[in-house]
Amino acid sequence: MKRCLVLIAVLVSSAVFAAEQPPRQVAPATVTMQFPEAFGEMQRPAVEFDHKAHTEALEAEGCEACHRIDDKGVLIPLLKSGLEIDNRDDLIDAFHDSCMGCHRERLEETLPAGPMTCGECHVRRQPGVSVRAEMAFDYSLHARHAKAFEDKCENCHHVYDEGTEELKYEKGKEEGCRSCHGAVDEERKLSLANASHRACISCHLRRIRSELESGPMLCAGCHDLKQRNAIERLEDVPRLVRGQADTIWIHGIDAKTATVAFNHLAHEPVTGSCSTCHHQTLKPCDECHTFAGSPEGAGVTMAQAYHRSSSEHSCVGCHAMETARQQCAGCHQVTSQSPADRTCVLCHNGPPPGSSALETAPTAVDPRLDPLPIPSDDYPETAVIEALVDTYEASKLPHAKIVGKLDEMVRESRLAGRFHVDTETLCRGCHHHSPIGTRPPPCRACHSEEADSTRDFPALKVAYHRQCIGCHIVMNIEKQGCTDCHAERSGAEEVQP
Amino acid sequence: MSISRRGFLGGIGASALAAGSVEAEPHTEHSYFKVPDERYGLLHDTTLCVGCRSCEAGCKDVNELPGIEQPIGDMTVFDRERRTSDTELTVVNRYRVDDVDVFRKHQCMHCNEPSCASVCLVKALVKSPEGPVLYDPDVCVGCRYCMMTCPYYALAYEYESPNPRVMRCTMCYERIIEGKVPGCAEACPMGAITFGKRSDLLVLARDRIAKHPGRYVEHVFGEYEFGGTSWLLLTGTPIGNLGLGSLENVSHTPLPELTKSFLSVVPLVLTMWPGLLLGFYAFTKRRNEVSEEEARARVVEALMQADEETKMKLASAAERAGNDKERAIAQAVKKALEEQAAKEGSDE
Amino acid sequence: MSDSAVPEKKWITPFNVFAVVVFVVGLPLVYLRWFHGIGSVTNLTQDVPWGFWIGFDVMAGVALAAGGYVMATAVHLFGMKEYEPVVRPAILTGFLGYVLVIIGVGFDLGRPWNAPHMLLQPGLASILFLVGLHVGLYCTTQFVEISPALFEWLGWKKWRKIAVSITLGATIFGVILSTLHQSALGAMLLITPTKLHPLWYSPFIGLFFFVSSIAAGLAMVTFEGMLSHKFFGHRVGIDQDRLDKITLGLGKATCITLGVYFAIKVLGVAHGHTWSFLGTPMGLWFLVEILGFVLFPCVLYLVAYREQRPKLVRFAAFVTVLGIILNRLNVSVIAFNWQLSPKQSYFPAWTEFWISMLFVTAGIVIYRWVVSRMPILDNHPDYSSIH
């Protein structure tokens, strides 16, 4: 009997430990030491190296305890012993010698040290979820760095000269790091992580040691979401000048349609950084996204690059995302999903390809919007909707007020103004699927009171409510309840208390 | 025990009768897959639902139930997830998904192969050819097995009544056979509920998904789940986020199928068990008889052996007795002769 | 407790006082239930339509009343004559148990007067129909099996002869019915895969219920054998030694049954690939059920049999009975609807417990009445050769 009790106790306690736990978060400063795939499967789980713990423990010794600073003053972000070893066993030995060697030394000096046994570093854990935030440069951060370097771009920017096999600076060819540095090391071309760590941290370290104002040196300073968002931002960010024109004609090589006048200057303030549009390189879009598509452009053709509505890098895509804003969503999200066909000419209104007019840059033009009409029979101040009066009184729609508000919001946005040149566009949000003219048809002209069960077409009551309430919801307008729009009829059948 | 042949046959006859009468293998009792899809259904588009609860009011109106306790427009009603009750045949609940409020109406789903109808032992719940699952309170015994099995928790009971009924959405059967539309569908101002033929609604649902890419999850819930339901759902988020987590990715096999494996065992037991058990009895009886016979044989043998021994004892006793007698006679003769001799001697 | 002045029949015994209290409090509850609805005496909700009455009165009750068919099979079909003294008490318990189950079901049903519709328009696909029909038939069969004792007491020789002659047929019929409805009670849950916890839900659930019913029956016979001897000692026709021998034999059988039951439960987990659930709180509860209340008594029985300790057998029987009740409550109430939030979950009202207690107390009272008069625990002088 006693044996049974022991067995039960063991089972119960092991089950308690095996009980489901919430997913494990891996801190930004924890480096999972994953060996290259070429080295095959490892016997033990990857070590999760707590960099933060080590920097805190070795504060006195500084970074040089593990890293080395080369003759150019660059902090090499790899274990000083582990660099350039391409042999699996040698690499393992190198790490073991470094880590356990250091721990052993410290233990001999009776200092607090890390583990010495296999299982304490190679801990078998549930897969964790990394909370490391990606670091990105925006205009503000770039401007602050530019100021610190007194606009001397060569301090950070370089290109690789194939001939001399060296890095050098070329004015006018400055790019974002991502244009060359990819996800993994490729022989001498370092990964983005390695390259940026070497460039950024070395410099920050130098400045900190010289007691100058500097960026973060520890992992969390850039990769912890809260700390990253707390980085100081400039109020007025100066324009990032790299020789770009204010306005240009977009005329892709081999493109057939009329060219597009593009106001580059106007677009700069609405992006966070150049890479919002120039997502890979600062070269013009059609250099990689050729007419028929190319490997450099990942097969994305020129037309797709400019027009794909699901991509934030394309013109149409970004504009579509803007229509999801609260001020725009009522018409754009509820009624129409895709741009109407007639909007092509709003952009493609430049000279045809090959024209000599393309040699002069286009003139920037501010949107000029017609004023709204004066209220009349055709454009009523208030529209009384008397159809379907039953439980509620007729609804008094403040027609002119609504259109006036829409007009006000359009005028506030340069983008909206560019596309809403015609006041008719304001009508089309509600008076959809029909020509506008001087007096658009009323809802009941198409939506009958009786439901048409042969097709997916709302009856009049549904049409009214879906249109109005749908718009109010996405625009966060408070009037969403029944009596907000139509008063209850006294003496009507009591449906609710 | 001793039983007469008559009694034995009577007992077996009774069990055979039971076997015949309880032949309960259901041959697709409630399977309507072969019926042409003229059945009605309803499509609920949760992306259109705004939580106005006009459907609840409409339902109560049509079914003459007591009015809603919390008025339409009072959003605090959504603070807790409600379920259907004996006075609320349908409820709308609010779910917070990615910082957006999503509403969903819940009620009996009028399954194609309803588990409630399958488990009702008095056939109070039946699937009608028109689509709705109908309930007859006049035959209902109130066992509430239907409530146990409903995977949607859609049925409710009048626990406070001494004459209780199961309360559930009826798909307004009386209205739809008159060509009218269920109360909820008529009341909904947003058109989030569409009534029509189930097959048409499936086409409509797929059309909507195609026309509005990104708006819907590309799945019509209720098309196949547990054999399919008459209420179909279009959602913008997986249904697990809308309170139907236990129904996500369930099998397409109708629930009543799960009982068929057991029910098919019933006639097997009824036919095999009598023979099997009689067999046990017969073996036992035979074994008892055999052991009794062996016992009897041993007794006879023992008796016989005893018999032999007795005879021998008697014989030797007789012999001894015989010997004793001879000696006694010899002694007596000798004595007599000695006496005689003594007497003659004294005379001389 | 003051003793009455009457030396022969003591009316004021602890049990009698208890029974009176149960009835006095219980009868108003009965009134409430019938005139104010089930909700007035239960905590049942729309999410939880089956509660303690179904879990305990019906499911556990039917399982624990299985002693009737188990002992009848052992004695009449397998010819184990040494257990004959416990057959009649087992069948009486079985019969009374089923009567109480039927009454209990009657209380739980919302409209029990509609029950004849079960025969007029049966839902043949419903396993509950099977249960209902069989419980009714089986109750009748058990009555037939116990009727010889009744007729002996009444002195109706001809009726007794008829009743005895159909005992074999009735026994076989009873075993068939029991096999089906014991397993059917479990199979009722087959149609609820989303509601019953995966560790308990298995396509073999019918088999689990059937095998555990055998263990339940054996354990109950052991248990009540001990109780009868203690409280009705004056009527028991066998001495303590004989009872002990029977107890040990029953213990051996229960040991094997529990061992088999444990093995098939583990098979059920393997078949369903539900090992990962064992680390969850419900998984721990499952382990408590099968380790603490199946494997543990199995081991106890083994030890008791090897060391020939009847007292330990009785204790093991008690644990087994608890285990059966636990299993039935798990399947119907605890592991069923396990995904409901704490706010939605159910716990029986005291009135539910009380009414169940009322049924059990009534059963004991009737049992006591029957056993004190009829030749259940002992033989009728005219028929001593039979027992």
PDB file of N, CA and C in Angstrom, chain B residues 8 18 83 118-123 137-138 140-145 147-150 153 156-157 159-161 163-165 255 258 262-263 270 273 280-281 284, chain C residues 36-39 44-47 49-50 76-79 108-111 113-114 118 121-123 125-126 128 168 173 179 183-184 187-188 190-191 195 336-337:
ATOM      1  N   PHE B   8     -38.176 -23.538 -18.891  1.00  0.00           N
ATOM      2  CA  PHE B   8     -36.950 -23.156 -19.591  1.00  0.00           C
ATOM      3  C   PHE B   8     -37.280 -22.504 -20.927  1.00  0.00           C
ATOM      4  N   ALA B  18     -38.108 -10.240 -26.628  1.00  0.00           N
ATOM      5  CA  ALA B  18     -37.501  -8.942 -26.333  1.00  0.00           C
ATOM      6  C   ALA B  18     -36.524  -8.572 -27.423  1.00  0.00           C
ATOM      7  N   ARG B  83     -26.608  33.638 -22.738  1.00  0.00           N
ATOM      8  CA  ARG B  83     -26.998  32.501 -23.547  1.00  0.00           C
ATOM      9  C   ARG B  83     -28.521  32.518 -23.639  1.00  0.00           C
ATOM     10  N   SER B 118     -32.109  13.182 -32.568  1.00  0.00           N
ATOM     11  CA  SER B 118     -31.649  11.796 -32.533  1.00  0.00           C
ATOM     12  C   SER B 118     -31.777  11.206 -31.136  1.00  0.00           C
ATOM     13  N   VAL B 119     -31.515  12.011 -30.113  1.00  0.00           N
ATOM     14  CA  VAL B 119     -31.531  11.457 -28.754  1.00  0.00           C
ATOM     15  C   VAL B 119     -32.904  11.536 -28.093  1.00  0.00           C
ATOM     16  N   CYS B 120     -33.879  12.184 -28.731  1.00  0.00           N
ATOM     17  CA  CYS B 120     -35.182  12.310 -28.078  1.00  0.00           C
ATOM     18  C   CYS B 120     -35.884  10.977 -28.068  1.00  0.00           C
ATOM     19  N   LEU B 121     -36.195  10.476 -26.882  1.00  0.00           N
ATOM     20  CA  LEU B 121     -36.755   9.138 -26.814  1.00  0.00           C
ATOM     21  C   LEU B 121     -38.235   9.084 -27.073  1.00  0.00           C
ATOM     22  N   VAL B 122     -38.877  10.239 -27.215  1.00  0.00           N
ATOM     23  CA  VAL B 122     -40.296  10.256 -27.545  1.00  0.00           C
ATOM     24  C   VAL B 122     -40.566  10.998 -28.844  1.00  0.00           C
ATOM     25  N   LYS B 123     -39.522  11.228 -29.595  1.00  0.00           N
ATOM     26  CA  LYS B 123     -39.644  11.937 -30.872  1.00  0.00           C
ATOM     27  C   LYS B 123     -40.374  13.268 -30.721  1.00  0.00           C
ATOM     28  N   PRO B 137     -44.240  19.910 -27.425  1.00  0.00           N
ATOM     29  CA  PRO B 137     -44.194  19.804 -25.962  1.00  0.00           C
ATOM     30  C   PRO B 137     -45.189  18.797 -25.415  1.00  0.00           C
ATOM     31  N   ASP B 138     -46.189  18.431 -26.215  1.00  0.00           N
ATOM     32  CA  ASP B 138     -47.207  17.534 -25.693  1.00  0.00           C
ATOM     33  C   ASP B 138     -46.725  16.109 -25.527  1.00  0.00           C
ATOM     34  N   CYS B 140     -43.291  15.564 -24.980  1.00  0.00           N
ATOM     35  CA  CYS B 140     -42.002  15.667 -24.311  1.00  0.00           C
ATOM     36  C   CYS B 140     -42.098  15.198 -22.871  1.00  0.00           C
ATOM     37  N   VAL B 141     -41.129  14.376 -22.435  1.00  0.00           N
ATOM     38  CA  VAL B 141     -41.119  13.939 -21.035  1.00  0.00           C
ATOM     39  C   VAL B 141     -40.228  14.826 -20.173  1.00  0.00           C
ATOM     40  N   GLY B 142     -39.485  15.696 -20.787  1.00  0.00           N
ATOM     41  CA  GLY B 142     -38.645  16.606 -20.010  1.00  0.00           C
ATOM     42  C   GLY B 142     -37.376  15.964 -19.489  1.00  0.00           C
ATOM     43  N   CYS B 143     -36.829  15.003 -20.221  1.00  0.00           N
ATOM     44  CA  CYS B 143     -35.598  14.364 -19.756  1.00  0.00           C
ATOM     45  C   CYS B 143     -34.387  15.254 -19.959  1.00  0.00           C
ATOM     46  N   ARG B 144     -34.486  16.208 -20.893  1.00  0.00           N
ATOM     47  CA  ARG B 144     -33.442  17.185 -21.151  1.00  0.00           C
ATOM     48  C   ARG B 144     -32.173  16.567 -21.734  1.00  0.00           C
ATOM     49  N   TYR B 145     -32.314  15.406 -22.309  1.00  0.00           N
ATOM     50  CA  TYR B 145     -31.179  14.793 -23.002  1.00  0.00           C
ATOM     51  C   TYR B 145     -30.797  15.667 -24.190  1.00  0.00           C
ATOM     52  N   MET B 147     -30.885  18.854 -24.383  1.00  0.00           N
ATOM     53  CA  MET B 147     -30.054  19.960 -23.907  1.00  0.00           C
ATOM     54  C   MET B 147     -28.640  19.498 -23.624  1.00  0.00           C
ATOM     55  N   MET B 148     -28.547  18.249 -23.142  1.00  0.00           N
ATOM     56  CA  MET B 148     -27.227  17.665 -22.866  1.00  0.00           C
ATOM     57  C   MET B 148     -26.385  17.603 -24.112  1.00  0.00           C
ATOM     58  N   THR B 149     -27.008  17.204 -25.230  1.00  0.00           N
ATOM     59  CA  THR B 149     -26.207  16.906 -26.401  1.00  0.00           C
ATOM     60  C   THR B 149     -25.964  18.104 -27.304  1.00  0.00           C
ATOM     61  N   CYS B 150     -26.784  19.154 -27.165  1.00  0.00           N
ATOM     62  CA  CYS B 150     -26.654  20.240 -28.129  1.00  0.00           C
ATOM     63  C   CYS B 150     -25.269  20.870 -28.022  1.00  0.00           C
ATOM     64  N   TYR B 153     -25.253  24.705 -27.156  1.00  0.00           N
ATOM     65  CA  TYR B 153     -25.893  25.193 -25.931  1.00  0.00           C
ATOM     66  C   TYR B 153     -27.088  26.086 -26.286  1.00  0.00           C
ATOM     67  N   ALA B 156     -33.071  25.687 -23.971  1.00  0.00           N
ATOM     68  CA  ALA B 156     -33.287  26.148 -22.606  1.00  0.00           C
ATOM     69  C   ALA B 156     -34.513  25.450 -22.041  1.00  0.00           C
ATOM     70  N   TYR B 157     -34.692  25.499 -20.743  1.00  0.00           N
ATOM     71  CA  TYR B 157     -35.786  24.765 -20.090  1.00  0.00           C
ATOM     72  C   TYR B 157     -36.504  25.652 -19.101  1.00  0.00           C
ATOM     73  N   TYR B 159     -37.380  25.729 -15.999  1.00  0.00           N
ATOM     74  CA  TYR B 159     -37.173  25.094 -14.694  1.00  0.00           C
ATOM     75  C   TYR B 159     -38.137  25.572 -13.628  1.00  0.00           C
ATOM     76  N   GLU B 160     -38.640  26.795 -13.792  1.00  0.00           N
ATOM     77  CA  GLU B 160     -39.493  27.349 -12.731  1.00  0.00           C
ATOM     78  C   GLU B 160     -40.944  26.937 -12.875  1.00  0.00           C
ATOM     79  N   SER B 161     -41.253  26.179 -13.916  1.00  0.00           N
ATOM     80  CA  SER B 161     -42.654  25.836 -14.147  1.00  0.00           C
ATOM     81  C   SER B 161     -42.920  24.402 -13.723  1.00  0.00           C
ATOM     82  N   ASN B 163     -44.962  22.600 -15.209  1.00  0.00           N
ATOM     83  CA  ASN B 163     -45.274  21.914 -16.456  1.00  0.00           C
ATOM     84  C   ASN B 163     -44.320  22.416 -17.526  1.00  0.00           C
ATOM     85  N   PRO B 164     -43.044  22.079 -17.370  1.00  0.00           N
ATOM     86  CA  PRO B 164     -42.026  22.771 -18.141  1.00  0.00           C
ATOM     87  C   PRO B 164     -41.886  22.293 -19.584  1.00  0.00           C
ATOM     88  N   ARG B 165     -41.419  23.219 -20.432  1.00  0.00           N
ATOM     89  CA  ARG B 165     -41.143  22.891 -21.820  1.00  0.00           C
ATOM     90  C   ARG B 165     -39.702  23.228 -22.153  1.00  0.00           C
ATOM     91  N   LEU B 255     -23.405  14.240 -35.571  1.00  0.00           N
ATOM     92  CA  LEU B 255     -23.300  13.671 -34.232  1.00  0.00           C
ATOM     93  C   LEU B 255     -24.057  12.352 -34.065  1.00  0.00           C
ATOM     94  N   LEU B 258     -22.291   9.045 -34.212  1.00  0.00           N
ATOM     95  CA  LEU B 258     -21.422   8.557 -33.147  1.00  0.00           C
ATOM     96  C   LEU B 258     -22.102   7.504 -32.285  1.00  0.00           C
ATOM     97  N   PHE B 262     -22.554   2.018 -31.182  1.00  0.00           N
ATOM     98  CA  PHE B 262     -23.099   1.350 -30.002  1.00  0.00           C
ATOM     99  C   PHE B 262     -24.421   0.676 -30.331  1.00  0.00           C
ATOM    100  N   LEU B 263     -25.293   1.415 -31.034  1.00  0.00           N
ATOM    101  CA  LEU B 263     -26.617   0.857 -31.311  1.00  0.00           C
ATOM    102  C   LEU B 263     -26.531  -0.416 -32.142  1.00  0.00           C
ATOM    103  N   LEU B 270     -28.360  -9.084 -28.225  1.00  0.00           N
ATOM    104  CA  LEU B 270     -29.644  -9.764 -28.082  1.00  0.00           C
ATOM    105  C   LEU B 270     -29.647 -11.132 -28.728  1.00  0.00           C
ATOM    106  N   TRP B 273     -26.091 -13.249 -26.764  1.00  0.00           N
ATOM    107  CA  TRP B 273     -26.045 -13.495 -25.326  1.00  0.00           C
ATOM    108  C   TRP B 273     -26.858 -14.712 -24.874  1.00  0.00           C
ATOM    109  N   PHE B 280     -22.985 -21.240 -20.978  1.00  0.00           N
ATOM    110  CA  PHE B 280     -22.366 -21.269 -19.648  1.00  0.00           C
ATOM    111  C   PHE B 280     -23.154 -22.169 -18.724  1.00  0.00           C
ATOM    112  N   TYR B 281     -24.456 -21.946 -18.775  1.00  0.00           N
ATOM    113  CA  TYR B 281     -25.319 -22.747 -17.901  1.00  0.00           C
ATOM    114  C   TYR B 281     -25.174 -24.220 -18.217  1.00  0.00           C
ATOM    115  N   THR B 284     -21.869 -25.520 -17.107  1.00  0.00           N
ATOM    116  CA  THR B 284     -21.860 -25.646 -15.653  1.00  0.00           C
ATOM    117  C   THR B 284     -22.643 -26.864 -15.226  1.00  0.00           C
TER     118      THR B 284
ATOM    119  N   HIS C  36     -43.714  23.635  -7.809  1.00  0.00           N
ATOM    120  CA  HIS C  36     -43.014  24.866  -8.144  1.00  0.00           C
ATOM    121  C   HIS C  36     -41.872  24.645  -9.101  1.00  0.00           C
ATOM    122  N   GLY C  37     -41.842  23.488  -9.709  1.00  0.00           N
ATOM    123  CA  GLY C  37     -40.848  23.281 -10.747  1.00  0.00           C
ATOM    124  C   GLY C  37     -39.517  22.760 -10.220  1.00  0.00           C
ATOM    125  N   ILE C  38     -38.782  22.163 -11.125  1.00  0.00           N
ATOM    126  CA  ILE C  38     -37.489  21.569 -10.777  1.00  0.00           C
ATOM    127  C   ILE C  38     -36.533  22.632 -10.265  1.00  0.00           C
ATOM    128  N   GLY C  39     -36.627  23.830 -10.811  1.00  0.00           N
ATOM    129  CA  GLY C  39     -35.703  24.894 -10.437  1.00  0.00           C
ATOM    130  C   GLY C  39     -35.803  25.278  -8.973  1.00  0.00           C
ATOM    131  N   LEU C  44     -29.861  23.323 -11.202  1.00  0.00           N
ATOM    132  CA  LEU C  44     -29.652  23.074 -12.620  1.00  0.00           C
ATOM    133  C   LEU C  44     -29.799  24.372 -13.408  1.00  0.00           C
ATOM    134  N   THR C  45     -28.987  24.477 -14.456  1.00  0.00           N
ATOM    135  CA  THR C  45     -29.047  25.684 -15.270  1.00  0.00           C
ATOM    136  C   THR C  45     -29.303  25.286 -16.718  1.00  0.00           C
ATOM    137  N   GLN C  46     -29.419  26.296 -17.574  1.00  0.00           N
ATOM    138  CA  GLN C  46     -29.630  26.006 -18.991  1.00  0.00           C
ATOM    139  C   GLN C  46     -28.395  25.334 -19.578  1.00  0.00           C
ATOM    140  N   ASP C  47     -27.220  25.657 -19.039  1.00  0.00           N
ATOM    141  CA  ASP C  47     -26.004  25.027 -19.542  1.00  0.00           C
ATOM    142  C   ASP C  47     -25.817  23.632 -18.962  1.00  0.00           C
ATOM    143  N   PRO C  49     -28.051  20.799 -17.748  1.00  0.00           N
ATOM    144  CA  PRO C  49     -29.388  20.250 -17.536  1.00  0.00           C
ATOM    145  C   PRO C  49     -29.395  18.971 -16.705  1.00  0.00           C
ATOM    146  N   TRP C  50     -28.281  18.295 -16.615  1.00  0.00           N
ATOM    147  CA  TRP C  50     -28.217  17.075 -15.799  1.00  0.00           C
ATOM    148  C   TRP C  50     -27.260  17.286 -14.651  1.00  0.00           C
ATOM    149  N   HIS C  76     -26.481 -18.960 -10.810  1.00  0.00           N
ATOM    150  CA  HIS C  76     -27.358 -19.765 -11.670  1.00  0.00           C
ATOM    151  C   HIS C  76     -26.704 -20.171 -12.979  1.00  0.00           C
ATOM    152  N   LEU C  77     -25.829 -19.359 -13.514  1.00  0.00           N
ATOM    153  CA  LEU C  77     -25.240 -19.696 -14.807  1.00  0.00           C
ATOM    154  C   LEU C  77     -23.862 -20.320 -14.688  1.00  0.00           C
ATOM    155  N   PHE C  78     -23.089 -19.866 -13.704  1.00  0.00           N
ATOM    156  CA  PHE C  78     -21.775 -20.463 -13.527  1.00  0.00           C
ATOM    157  C   PHE C  78     -21.760 -21.495 -12.412  1.00  0.00           C
ATOM    158  N   GLY C  79     -22.911 -21.675 -11.800  1.00  0.00           N
ATOM    159  CA  GLY C  79     -23.057 -22.743 -10.823  1.00  0.00           C
ATOM    160  C   GLY C  79     -22.208 -22.590  -9.576  1.00  0.00           C
ATOM    161  N   ASP C 108     -36.743  13.776 -11.809  1.00  0.00           N
ATOM    162  CA  ASP C 108     -35.918  14.627 -12.655  1.00  0.00           C
ATOM    163  C   ASP C 108     -36.619  15.004 -13.952  1.00  0.00           C
ATOM    164  N   LEU C 109     -37.520  14.140 -14.407  1.00  0.00           N
ATOM    165  CA  LEU C 109     -38.210  14.448 -15.656  1.00  0.00           C
ATOM    166  C   LEU C 109     -39.116  15.654 -15.475  1.00  0.00           C
ATOM    167  N   GLY C 110     -39.201  16.462 -16.500  1.00  0.00           N
ATOM    168  CA  GLY C 110     -40.057  17.629 -16.428  1.00  0.00           C
ATOM    169  C   GLY C 110     -41.525  17.269 -16.556  1.00  0.00           C
ATOM    170  N   ARG C 111     -41.825  16.299 -17.423  1.00  0.00           N
ATOM    171  CA  ARG C 111     -43.213  15.906 -17.649  1.00  0.00           C
ATOM    172  C   ARG C 111     -43.314  14.382 -17.636  1.00  0.00           C
ATOM    173  N   TRP C 113     -45.499  12.367 -16.823  1.00  0.00           N
ATOM    174  CA  TRP C 113     -46.771  11.772 -17.250  1.00  0.00           C
ATOM    175  C   TRP C 113     -46.796  11.502 -18.753  1.00  0.00           C
ATOM    176  N   ASN C 114     -45.850  12.054 -19.479  1.00  0.00           N
ATOM    177  CA  ASN C 114     -45.755  11.780 -20.914  1.00  0.00           C
ATOM    178  C   ASN C 114     -44.937  10.528 -21.205  1.00  0.00           C
ATOM    179  N   MET C 118     -43.110   7.093 -24.791  1.00  0.00           N
ATOM    180  CA  MET C 118     -41.877   6.381 -25.086  1.00  0.00           C
ATOM    181  C   MET C 118     -42.176   5.062 -25.778  1.00  0.00           C
ATOM    182  N   GLN C 121     -44.539   6.297 -29.426  1.00  0.00           N
ATOM    183  CA  GLN C 121     -43.791   6.807 -30.571  1.00  0.00           C
ATOM    184  C   GLN C 121     -42.320   6.910 -30.184  1.00  0.00           C
ATOM    185  N   PRO C 122     -41.695   5.749 -30.041  1.00  0.00           N
ATOM    186  CA  PRO C 122     -40.329   5.770 -29.521  1.00  0.00           C
ATOM    187  C   PRO C 122     -39.326   6.377 -30.497  1.00  0.00           C
ATOM    188  N   GLY C 123     -38.357   7.088 -29.970  1.00  0.00           N
ATOM    189  CA  GLY C 123     -37.227   7.564 -30.767  1.00  0.00           C
ATOM    190  C   GLY C 123     -36.186   6.463 -30.764  1.00  0.00           C
ATOM    191  N   ALA C 125     -33.554   5.858 -32.321  1.00  0.00           N
ATOM    192  CA  ALA C 125     -32.126   6.165 -32.424  1.00  0.00           C
ATOM    193  C   ALA C 125     -31.568   6.650 -31.094  1.00  0.00           C
ATOM    194  N   SER C 126     -32.455   6.812 -30.122  1.00  0.00           N
ATOM    195  CA  SER C 126     -32.023   7.377 -28.854  1.00  0.00           C
ATOM    196  C   SER C 126     -31.561   6.291 -27.904  1.00  0.00           C
ATOM    197  N   LEU C 128     -31.177   6.754 -24.862  1.00  0.00           N
ATOM    198  CA  LEU C 128     -31.964   6.912 -23.639  1.00  0.00           C
ATOM    199  C   LEU C 128     -33.234   6.075 -23.710  1.00  0.00           C
ATOM    200  N   LEU C 168     -34.243 -19.331 -14.589  1.00  0.00           N
ATOM    201  CA  LEU C 168     -33.107 -19.372 -15.513  1.00  0.00           C
ATOM    202  C   LEU C 168     -33.313 -18.404 -16.669  1.00  0.00           C
ATOM    203  N   PHE C 173     -32.293 -13.297 -19.363  1.00  0.00           N
ATOM    204  CA  PHE C 173     -32.886 -12.051 -19.836  1.00  0.00           C
ATOM    205  C   PHE C 173     -32.300 -10.873 -19.071  1.00  0.00           C
ATOM    206  N   THR C 179     -26.346  -6.000 -19.583  1.00  0.00           N
ATOM    207  CA  THR C 179     -25.235  -5.687 -20.479  1.00  0.00           C
ATOM    208  C   THR C 179     -25.553  -4.452 -21.291  1.00  0.00           C
ATOM    209  N   SER C 183     -24.093  -0.502 -20.235  1.00  0.00           N
ATOM    210  CA  SER C 183     -23.204   0.139 -21.199  1.00  0.00           C
ATOM    211  C   SER C 183     -23.891   1.325 -21.862  1.00  0.00           C
ATOM    212  N   ALA C 184     -25.218   1.235 -22.035  1.00  0.00           N
ATOM    213  CA  ALA C 184     -25.930   2.335 -22.689  1.00  0.00           C
ATOM    214  C   ALA C 184     -25.832   3.623 -21.891  1.00  0.00           C
ATOM    215  N   ALA C 187     -22.830   5.006 -23.039  1.00  0.00           N
ATOM    216  CA  ALA C 187     -22.878   5.330 -24.461  1.00  0.00           C
ATOM    217  C   ALA C 187     -23.719   6.570 -24.741  1.00  0.00           C
ATOM    218  N   MET C 188     -24.551   6.953 -23.777  1.00  0.00           N
ATOM    219  CA  MET C 188     -25.336   8.182 -23.963  1.00  0.00           C
ATOM    220  C   MET C 188     -24.438   9.373 -24.177  1.00  0.00           C
ATOM    221  N   LEU C 190     -21.720   9.386 -25.949  1.00  0.00           N
ATOM    222  CA  LEU C 190     -20.977   9.325 -27.210  1.00  0.00           C
ATOM    223  C   LEU C 190     -21.308  10.491 -28.116  1.00  0.00           C
ATOM    224  N   ILE C 191     -22.536  11.008 -27.977  1.00  0.00           N
ATOM    225  CA  ILE C 191     -22.995  12.030 -28.914  1.00  0.00           C
ATOM    226  C   ILE C 191     -22.564  13.435 -28.470  1.00  0.00           C
ATOM    227  N   LYS C 195     -18.343  18.158 -25.379  1.00  0.00           N
ATOM    228  CA  LYS C 195     -18.694  18.565 -24.024  1.00  0.00           C
ATOM    229  C   LYS C 195     -18.073  17.707 -22.937  1.00  0.00           C
ATOM    230  N   PHE C 336     -18.039  16.644 -17.466  1.00  0.00           N
ATOM    231  CA  PHE C 336     -18.963  17.042 -18.525  1.00  0.00           C
ATOM    232  C   PHE C 336     -19.155  18.538 -18.416  1.00  0.00           C
ATOM    233  N   ASN C 337     -19.164  19.215 -19.577  1.00  0.00           N
ATOM    234  CA  ASN C 337     -19.216  20.676 -19.526  1.00  0.00           C
ATOM    235  C   ASN C 337     -18.009  21.244 -18.796  1.00  0.00           C
TER     236      ASN C 337
END
